């Protein structure tokens, strides 16, 4: 507020309502044909907005596009995009390899909410993020609903930024709780209660390992 004054619109919430609700708040105030959703723990070293806008302008069937994400040390962020989770993917979760970035723009099923640009019209049609997700899975849910409306989801690896990611060990237990709560809701919402309870049973051995070893 002190540094940018009238150039920005600052929303100072009295409580943390979660990732989705906060982005929905910002989207209601934003103007323009596209919405660029960006985490606070990111570093942009050059102007990527024009390239992202140009990509959507040239590809009318694409609803969401995301840049390549690098970690602070310079490696590519794993699992910043991928296929929709299902019972089978949950069973083999600890053994699967992170999907690889291609050299040219390519279609995926979901992209990370850390940095993505979406058509404003589409975001409004989807009514934004599902606010029942406090943290985690809201980006996958948004992409899934966009795909159901026949929009494509793309990664443009020619555009990139750095994502620092949350690293505080003191928040590990809290983050895991958010993750499991959101995972439960995602499975119930998209696959039904029976699949959700099956998922919870399959997940138990992994949860025990997490409690024992903290990772």
mmCIF file of N, CA and C in Angstrom, residues 97-203:
data_model
loop_
_atom_site.group_PDB
_atom_site.id
_atom_site.type_symbol
_atom_site.label_atom_id
_atom_site.label_comp_id
_atom_site.label_asym_id
_atom_site.label_seq_id
_atom_site.Cartn_x
_atom_site.Cartn_y
_atom_site.Cartn_z
ATOM 1 N N UNK A 97 6.306 -40.876 -11.276
ATOM 2 C CA UNK A 97 7.261 -39.826 -11.577
ATOM 3 C C UNK A 97 6.537 -38.547 -11.979
ATOM 4 N N UNK A 98 7.152 -37.438 -11.678
ATOM 5 C CA UNK A 98 6.561 -36.152 -12.061
ATOM 6 C C UNK A 98 6.493 -36.053 -13.586
ATOM 7 N N UNK A 99 5.388 -35.526 -14.131
ATOM 8 C CA UNK A 99 5.300 -35.362 -15.592
ATOM 9 C C UNK A 99 6.357 -34.387 -16.088
ATOM 10 N N UNK A 100 6.827 -34.618 -17.299
ATOM 11 C CA UNK A 100 7.899 -33.793 -17.853
ATOM 12 C C UNK A 100 7.347 -32.653 -18.698
ATOM 13 N N UNK A 101 8.022 -31.523 -18.627
ATOM 14 C CA UNK A 101 7.698 -30.402 -19.502
ATOM 15 C C UNK A 101 8.167 -30.719 -20.923
ATOM 16 N N UNK A 102 7.350 -30.365 -21.894
ATOM 17 C CA UNK A 102 7.739 -30.469 -23.290
ATOM 18 C C UNK A 102 8.357 -29.144 -23.727
ATOM 19 N N UNK A 103 8.910 -29.121 -24.910
ATOM 20 C CA UNK A 103 9.550 -27.901 -25.402
ATOM 21 C C UNK A 103 8.547 -26.854 -25.881
ATOM 22 N N UNK A 104 7.435 -27.330 -26.437
ATOM 23 C CA UNK A 104 6.405 -26.435 -26.971
ATOM 24 C C UNK A 104 5.136 -26.522 -26.137
ATOM 25 N N UNK A 105 4.211 -25.556 -26.267
ATOM 26 C CA UNK A 105 2.959 -25.601 -25.514
ATOM 27 C C UNK A 105 2.252 -26.938 -25.667
ATOM 28 N N UNK A 106 1.733 -27.464 -24.559
ATOM 29 C CA UNK A 106 1.077 -28.776 -24.592
ATOM 30 C C UNK A 106 -0.125 -28.794 -23.655
ATOM 31 N N UNK A 107 -1.091 -29.644 -24.004
ATOM 32 C CA UNK A 107 -2.338 -29.721 -23.251
ATOM 33 C C UNK A 107 -2.190 -30.649 -22.056
ATOM 34 N N UNK A 108 -2.807 -30.270 -20.940
ATOM 35 C CA UNK A 108 -2.800 -31.074 -19.716
ATOM 36 C C UNK A 108 -4.215 -31.076 -19.141
ATOM 37 N N UNK A 109 -4.412 -31.831 -18.067
ATOM 38 C CA UNK A 109 -5.731 -31.859 -17.437
ATOM 39 C C UNK A 109 -5.872 -30.792 -16.355
ATOM 40 N N UNK A 110 -4.772 -30.481 -15.678
ATOM 41 C CA UNK A 110 -4.831 -29.411 -14.680
ATOM 42 C C UNK A 110 -3.474 -28.742 -14.541
ATOM 43 N N UNK A 111 -3.488 -27.506 -14.069
ATOM 44 C CA UNK A 111 -2.268 -26.754 -13.795
ATOM 45 C C UNK A 111 -2.330 -26.187 -12.387
ATOM 46 N N UNK A 112 -1.178 -25.891 -11.839
ATOM 47 C CA UNK A 112 -1.094 -25.342 -10.492
ATOM 48 C C UNK A 112 -1.696 -23.937 -10.422
ATOM 49 N N UNK A 113 -2.384 -23.673 -9.321
ATOM 50 C CA UNK A 113 -2.948 -22.344 -9.106
ATOM 51 C C UNK A 113 -1.912 -21.322 -8.684
ATOM 52 N N UNK A 114 -0.645 -21.750 -8.551
ATOM 53 C CA UNK A 114 0.411 -20.807 -8.160
ATOM 54 C C UNK A 114 0.566 -19.691 -9.177
ATOM 55 N N UNK A 115 0.315 -20.026 -10.461
ATOM 56 C CA UNK A 115 0.399 -19.020 -11.527
ATOM 57 C C UNK A 115 -0.374 -19.532 -12.725
ATOM 58 N N UNK A 116 -1.476 -18.888 -13.022
ATOM 59 C CA UNK A 116 -2.247 -19.264 -14.204
ATOM 60 C C UNK A 116 -3.038 -18.066 -14.697
ATOM 61 N N UNK A 117 -3.336 -18.072 -15.977
ATOM 62 C CA UNK A 117 -4.182 -17.028 -16.550
ATOM 63 C C UNK A 117 -5.421 -17.694 -17.135
ATOM 64 N N UNK A 118 -6.580 -17.138 -16.856
ATOM 65 C CA UNK A 118 -7.851 -17.711 -17.261
ATOM 66 C C UNK A 118 -8.714 -16.627 -17.897
ATOM 67 N N UNK A 119 -9.504 -17.026 -18.853
ATOM 68 C CA UNK A 119 -10.433 -16.070 -19.465
ATOM 69 C C UNK A 119 -11.433 -15.600 -18.417
ATOM 70 N N UNK A 120 -11.617 -14.321 -18.345
ATOM 71 C CA UNK A 120 -12.528 -13.775 -17.341
ATOM 72 C C UNK A 120 -13.945 -14.339 -17.499
ATOM 73 N N UNK A 121 -14.401 -14.422 -18.740
ATOM 74 C CA UNK A 121 -15.740 -14.939 -19.009
ATOM 75 C C UNK A 121 -15.886 -16.359 -18.481
ATOM 76 N N UNK A 122 -14.862 -17.183 -18.673
ATOM 77 C CA UNK A 122 -14.893 -18.561 -18.191
ATOM 78 C C UNK A 122 -14.902 -18.601 -16.667
ATOM 79 N N UNK A 123 -14.058 -17.781 -16.041
ATOM 80 C CA UNK A 123 -13.993 -17.742 -14.579
ATOM 81 C C UNK A 123 -15.359 -17.389 -13.990
ATOM 82 N N UNK A 124 -16.041 -16.449 -14.625
ATOM 83 C CA UNK A 124 -17.352 -16.040 -14.142
ATOM 84 C C UNK A 124 -18.388 -17.129 -14.384
ATOM 85 N N UNK A 125 -18.298 -17.821 -15.517
ATOM 86 C CA UNK A 125 -19.223 -18.922 -15.792
ATOM 87 C C UNK A 125 -19.055 -20.050 -14.767
ATOM 88 N N UNK A 126 -17.818 -20.248 -14.349
ATOM 89 C CA UNK A 126 -17.528 -21.286 -13.355
ATOM 90 C C UNK A 126 -17.832 -20.821 -11.932
ATOM 91 N N UNK A 127 -18.158 -19.532 -11.796
ATOM 92 C CA UNK A 127 -18.362 -18.904 -10.492
ATOM 93 C C UNK A 127 -17.101 -19.007 -9.638
ATOM 94 N N UNK A 128 -15.974 -18.912 -10.312
ATOM 95 C CA UNK A 128 -14.692 -18.889 -9.639
ATOM 96 C C UNK A 128 -14.337 -20.197 -8.977
ATOM 97 N N UNK A 129 -13.451 -20.096 -7.996
ATOM 98 C CA UNK A 129 -13.043 -21.281 -7.239
ATOM 99 C C UNK A 129 -14.177 -21.741 -6.329
ATOM 100 N N UNK A 130 -14.267 -23.043 -6.137
ATOM 101 C CA UNK A 130 -15.203 -23.602 -5.162
ATOM 102 C C UNK A 130 -14.654 -23.267 -3.777
ATOM 103 N N UNK A 131 -15.380 -22.465 -3.027
ATOM 104 C CA UNK A 131 -14.876 -21.962 -1.747
ATOM 105 C C UNK A 131 -14.946 -22.981 -0.614
ATOM 106 N N UNK A 132 -15.428 -24.180 -0.914
ATOM 107 C CA UNK A 132 -15.400 -25.245 0.091
ATOM 108 C C UNK A 132 -13.998 -25.830 0.235
ATOM 109 N N UNK A 133 -13.129 -25.553 -0.752
ATOM 110 C CA UNK A 133 -11.721 -25.900 -0.625
ATOM 111 C C UNK A 133 -11.025 -24.742 0.087
ATOM 112 N N UNK A 134 -10.416 -25.021 1.240
ATOM 113 C CA UNK A 134 -9.662 -23.955 1.907
ATOM 114 C C UNK A 134 -8.288 -23.820 1.271
ATOM 115 N N UNK A 135 -7.663 -24.958 1.002
ATOM 116 C CA UNK A 135 -6.312 -24.976 0.445
ATOM 117 C C UNK A 135 -6.068 -26.349 -0.168
ATOM 118 N N UNK A 136 -5.503 -26.386 -1.366
ATOM 119 C CA UNK A 136 -5.231 -27.603 -2.137
ATOM 120 C C UNK A 136 -6.476 -28.096 -2.900
ATOM 121 N N UNK A 137 -6.241 -28.598 -4.096
ATOM 122 C CA UNK A 137 -7.238 -29.208 -4.974
ATOM 123 C C UNK A 137 -8.202 -28.209 -5.613
ATOM 124 N N UNK A 138 -8.211 -26.951 -5.153
ATOM 125 C CA UNK A 138 -9.138 -26.002 -5.767
ATOM 126 C C UNK A 138 -8.738 -25.690 -7.204
ATOM 127 N N UNK A 139 -7.431 -25.739 -7.498
ATOM 128 C CA UNK A 139 -6.967 -25.498 -8.865
ATOM 129 C C UNK A 139 -7.323 -26.672 -9.786
ATOM 130 N N UNK A 140 -7.187 -27.900 -9.266
ATOM 131 C CA UNK A 140 -7.559 -29.088 -10.048
ATOM 132 C C UNK A 140 -9.057 -29.082 -10.328
ATOM 133 N N UNK A 141 -9.837 -28.731 -9.306
ATOM 134 C CA UNK A 141 -11.291 -28.652 -9.463
ATOM 135 C C UNK A 141 -11.678 -27.603 -10.493
ATOM 136 N N UNK A 142 -11.036 -26.432 -10.463
ATOM 137 C CA UNK A 142 -11.332 -25.370 -11.418
ATOM 138 C C UNK A 142 -11.041 -25.842 -12.846
ATOM 139 N N UNK A 143 -9.899 -26.486 -13.040
ATOM 140 C CA UNK A 143 -9.525 -26.972 -14.372
ATOM 141 C C UNK A 143 -10.477 -28.064 -14.845
ATOM 142 N N UNK A 144 -10.881 -28.926 -13.945
ATOM 143 C CA UNK A 144 -11.791 -30.019 -14.318
ATOM 144 C C UNK A 144 -13.129 -29.459 -14.786
ATOM 145 N N UNK A 145 -13.624 -28.464 -14.093
ATOM 146 C CA UNK A 145 -14.900 -27.863 -14.484
ATOM 147 C C UNK A 145 -14.768 -27.098 -15.806
ATOM 148 N N UNK A 146 -13.599 -26.489 -16.021
ATOM 149 C CA UNK A 146 -13.357 -25.800 -17.293
ATOM 150 C C UNK A 146 -13.331 -26.795 -18.451
ATOM 151 N N UNK A 147 -12.696 -27.949 -18.234
ATOM 152 C CA UNK A 147 -12.645 -28.993 -19.266
ATOM 153 C C UNK A 147 -14.036 -29.514 -19.574
ATOM 154 N N UNK A 148 -14.872 -29.597 -18.564
ATOM 155 C CA UNK A 148 -16.249 -30.071 -18.753
ATOM 156 C C UNK A 148 -17.067 -29.092 -19.581
ATOM 157 N N UNK A 149 -16.585 -27.855 -19.677
ATOM 158 C CA UNK A 149 -17.224 -26.850 -20.530
ATOM 159 C C UNK A 149 -16.530 -26.756 -21.886
ATOM 160 N N UNK A 150 -15.719 -27.784 -22.187
ATOM 161 C CA UNK A 150 -15.040 -27.926 -23.487
ATOM 162 C C UNK A 150 -13.921 -26.910 -23.726
ATOM 163 N N UNK A 151 -13.341 -26.393 -22.651
ATOM 164 C CA UNK A 151 -12.155 -25.555 -22.779
ATOM 165 C C UNK A 151 -10.909 -26.403 -22.530
ATOM 166 N N UNK A 152 -9.823 -26.074 -23.208
ATOM 167 C CA UNK A 152 -8.574 -26.790 -23.039
ATOM 168 C C UNK A 152 -7.692 -26.091 -21.994
ATOM 169 N N UNK A 153 -6.845 -26.896 -21.347
ATOM 170 C CA UNK A 153 -5.909 -26.397 -20.349
ATOM 171 C C UNK A 153 -4.502 -26.606 -20.908
ATOM 172 N N UNK A 154 -3.678 -25.554 -20.912
ATOM 173 C CA UNK A 154 -2.358 -25.657 -21.525
ATOM 174 C C UNK A 154 -1.248 -25.177 -20.597
ATOM 175 N N UNK A 155 -0.071 -25.773 -20.802
ATOM 176 C CA UNK A 155 1.189 -25.272 -20.244
ATOM 177 C C UNK A 155 1.953 -24.641 -21.405
ATOM 178 N N UNK A 156 2.446 -23.428 -21.184
ATOM 179 C CA UNK A 156 3.320 -22.819 -22.184
ATOM 180 C C UNK A 156 4.721 -22.753 -21.589
ATOM 181 N N UNK A 157 5.584 -23.740 -21.902
ATOM 182 C CA UNK A 157 6.913 -23.809 -21.291
ATOM 183 C C UNK A 157 7.874 -22.731 -21.776
ATOM 184 N N UNK A 158 7.477 -21.993 -22.790
ATOM 185 C CA UNK A 158 8.329 -20.907 -23.277
ATOM 186 C C UNK A 158 8.272 -19.703 -22.330
ATOM 187 N N UNK A 159 7.314 -19.738 -21.403
ATOM 188 C CA UNK A 159 7.133 -18.676 -20.412
ATOM 189 C C UNK A 159 7.377 -19.284 -19.038
ATOM 190 N N UNK A 160 8.112 -18.602 -18.179
ATOM 191 C CA UNK A 160 8.442 -19.207 -16.888
ATOM 192 C C UNK A 160 8.546 -18.168 -15.777
ATOM 193 N N UNK A 161 8.464 -18.669 -14.540
ATOM 194 C CA UNK A 161 8.705 -17.854 -13.354
ATOM 195 C C UNK A 161 9.187 -18.769 -12.239
ATOM 196 N N UNK A 162 9.602 -18.176 -11.135
ATOM 197 C CA UNK A 162 10.109 -18.939 -9.991
ATOM 198 C C UNK A 162 9.049 -19.028 -8.905
ATOM 199 N N UNK A 163 8.838 -20.234 -8.398
ATOM 200 C CA UNK A 163 7.879 -20.455 -7.320
ATOM 201 C C UNK A 163 8.648 -20.945 -6.094
ATOM 202 N N UNK A 164 8.642 -20.162 -5.031
ATOM 203 C CA UNK A 164 9.411 -20.487 -3.838
ATOM 204 C C UNK A 164 8.800 -21.634 -3.045
ATOM 205 N N UNK A 165 7.484 -21.772 -3.070
ATOM 206 C CA UNK A 165 6.746 -22.838 -2.360
ATOM 207 C C UNK A 165 6.837 -22.656 -0.848
ATOM 208 N N UNK A 166 5.780 -23.115 -0.145
ATOM 209 C CA UNK A 166 5.786 -23.052 1.314
ATOM 210 C C UNK A 166 6.743 -24.090 1.876
ATOM 211 N N UNK A 167 7.638 -23.674 2.788
ATOM 212 C CA UNK A 167 8.674 -24.587 3.274
ATOM 213 C C UNK A 167 8.716 -24.732 4.800
ATOM 214 N N UNK A 168 7.861 -24.017 5.510
ATOM 215 C CA UNK A 168 7.971 -23.997 6.969
ATOM 216 C C UNK A 168 7.595 -25.350 7.580
ATOM 217 N N UNK A 169 8.523 -26.042 8.256
ATOM 218 C CA UNK A 169 8.225 -27.330 8.888
ATOM 219 C C UNK A 169 7.148 -27.213 9.956
ATOM 220 N N UNK A 170 7.058 -26.050 10.609
ATOM 221 C CA UNK A 170 6.091 -25.864 11.680
ATOM 222 C C UNK A 170 4.660 -25.928 11.171
ATOM 223 N N UNK A 171 4.493 -25.715 9.876
ATOM 224 C CA UNK A 171 3.153 -25.748 9.297
ATOM 225 C C UNK A 171 2.834 -27.090 8.642
ATOM 226 N N UNK A 172 3.740 -28.073 8.765
ATOM 227 C CA UNK A 172 3.578 -29.342 8.058
ATOM 228 C C UNK A 172 2.270 -30.042 8.424
ATOM 229 N N UNK A 173 2.004 -30.180 9.723
ATOM 230 C CA UNK A 173 0.804 -30.887 10.170
ATOM 231 C C UNK A 173 -0.457 -30.175 9.715
ATOM 232 N N UNK A 174 -0.465 -28.856 9.814
ATOM 233 C CA UNK A 174 -1.636 -28.093 9.398
ATOM 234 C C UNK A 174 -1.866 -28.219 7.898
ATOM 235 N N UNK A 175 -0.784 -28.152 7.100
ATOM 236 C CA UNK A 175 -0.905 -28.281 5.650
ATOM 237 C C UNK A 175 -1.434 -29.658 5.265
ATOM 238 N N UNK A 176 -0.977 -30.698 5.972
ATOM 239 C CA UNK A 176 -1.455 -32.047 5.685
ATOM 240 C C UNK A 176 -2.947 -32.178 5.963
ATOM 241 N N UNK A 177 -3.408 -31.537 7.032
ATOM 242 C CA UNK A 177 -4.836 -31.582 7.344
ATOM 243 C C UNK A 177 -5.645 -30.907 6.246
ATOM 244 N N UNK A 178 -5.187 -29.725 5.797
ATOM 245 C CA UNK A 178 -5.858 -29.048 4.695
ATOM 246 C C UNK A 178 -5.873 -29.934 3.457
ATOM 247 N N UNK A 179 -4.737 -30.594 3.206
ATOM 248 C CA UNK A 179 -4.613 -31.438 2.016
ATOM 249 C C UNK A 179 -5.626 -32.592 2.064
ATOM 250 N N UNK A 180 -5.687 -33.286 3.191
ATOM 251 C CA UNK A 180 -6.593 -34.428 3.301
ATOM 252 C C UNK A 180 -8.055 -33.993 3.258
ATOM 253 N N UNK A 181 -8.375 -32.892 3.905
ATOM 254 C CA UNK A 181 -9.758 -32.389 3.879
ATOM 255 C C UNK A 181 -10.176 -32.049 2.449
ATOM 256 N N UNK A 182 -9.277 -31.393 1.718
ATOM 257 C CA UNK A 182 -9.586 -31.013 0.340
ATOM 258 C C UNK A 182 -9.655 -32.238 -0.565
ATOM 259 N N UNK A 183 -8.778 -33.198 -0.322
ATOM 260 C CA UNK A 183 -8.794 -34.429 -1.111
ATOM 261 C C UNK A 183 -10.118 -35.176 -0.906
ATOM 262 N N UNK A 184 -10.570 -35.249 0.342
ATOM 263 C CA UNK A 184 -11.862 -35.887 0.638
ATOM 264 C C UNK A 184 -12.979 -35.210 -0.137
ATOM 265 N N UNK A 185 -13.002 -33.885 -0.081
ATOM 266 C CA UNK A 185 -14.083 -33.146 -0.739
ATOM 267 C C UNK A 185 -14.025 -33.299 -2.251
ATOM 268 N N UNK A 186 -12.816 -33.281 -2.820
ATOM 269 C CA UNK A 186 -12.669 -33.427 -4.273
ATOM 270 C C UNK A 186 -13.213 -34.765 -4.744
ATOM 271 N N UNK A 187 -12.833 -35.832 -4.053
ATOM 272 C CA UNK A 187 -13.302 -37.164 -4.451
ATOM 273 C C UNK A 187 -14.820 -37.285 -4.301
ATOM 274 N N UNK A 188 -15.359 -36.755 -3.224
ATOM 275 C CA UNK A 188 -16.801 -36.834 -3.012
ATOM 276 C C UNK A 188 -17.545 -36.027 -4.061
ATOM 277 N N UNK A 189 -17.037 -34.849 -4.371
ATOM 278 C CA UNK A 189 -17.696 -33.964 -5.335
ATOM 279 C C UNK A 189 -17.722 -34.559 -6.731
ATOM 280 N N UNK A 190 -16.599 -35.128 -7.169
ATOM 281 C CA UNK A 190 -16.487 -35.561 -8.559
ATOM 282 C C UNK A 190 -16.730 -37.052 -8.782
ATOM 283 N N UNK A 191 -16.566 -37.861 -7.730
ATOM 284 C CA UNK A 191 -16.701 -39.311 -7.915
ATOM 285 C C UNK A 191 -17.759 -39.958 -7.019
ATOM 286 N N UNK A 192 -18.282 -39.204 -6.040
ATOM 287 C CA UNK A 192 -19.319 -39.744 -5.175
ATOM 288 C C UNK A 192 -18.782 -40.243 -3.842
ATOM 289 N N UNK A 193 -19.700 -40.453 -2.885
ATOM 290 C CA UNK A 193 -19.325 -40.827 -1.522
ATOM 291 C C UNK A 193 -18.637 -42.184 -1.451
ATOM 292 N N UNK A 194 -19.096 -43.155 -2.252
ATOM 293 C CA UNK A 194 -18.514 -44.494 -2.214
ATOM 294 C C UNK A 194 -17.037 -44.466 -2.587
ATOM 295 N N UNK A 195 -16.709 -43.748 -3.658
ATOM 296 C CA UNK A 195 -15.312 -43.622 -4.075
ATOM 297 C C UNK A 195 -14.507 -42.856 -3.038
ATOM 298 N N UNK A 196 -15.133 -41.827 -2.443
ATOM 299 C CA UNK A 196 -14.414 -41.058 -1.434
ATOM 300 C C UNK A 196 -14.031 -41.935 -0.246
ATOM 301 N N UNK A 197 -14.971 -42.754 0.253
ATOM 302 C CA UNK A 197 -14.672 -43.610 1.404
ATOM 303 C C UNK A 197 -13.662 -44.691 1.037
ATOM 304 N N UNK A 198 -13.713 -45.168 -0.197
ATOM 305 C CA UNK A 198 -12.715 -46.133 -0.665
ATOM 306 C C UNK A 198 -11.337 -45.480 -0.662
ATOM 307 N N UNK A 199 -11.286 -44.224 -1.102
ATOM 308 C CA UNK A 199 -10.033 -43.480 -1.118
ATOM 309 C C UNK A 199 -9.480 -43.310 0.293
ATOM 310 N N UNK A 200 -10.351 -43.008 1.245
ATOM 311 C CA UNK A 200 -9.920 -42.797 2.629
ATOM 312 C C UNK A 200 -9.312 -44.079 3.208
ATOM 313 N N UNK A 201 -9.877 -45.230 2.848
ATOM 314 C CA UNK A 201 -9.346 -46.512 3.324
ATOM 315 C C UNK A 201 -7.967 -46.772 2.727
ATOM 316 N N UNK A 202 -7.850 -46.539 1.416
ATOM 317 C CA UNK A 202 -6.576 -46.747 0.727
ATOM 318 C C UNK A 202 -5.503 -45.813 1.282
ATOM 319 N N UNK A 203 -5.897 -44.631 1.698
ATOM 320 C CA UNK A 203 -4.958 -43.606 2.149
ATOM 321 C C UNK A 203 -4.415 -43.851 3.557
#
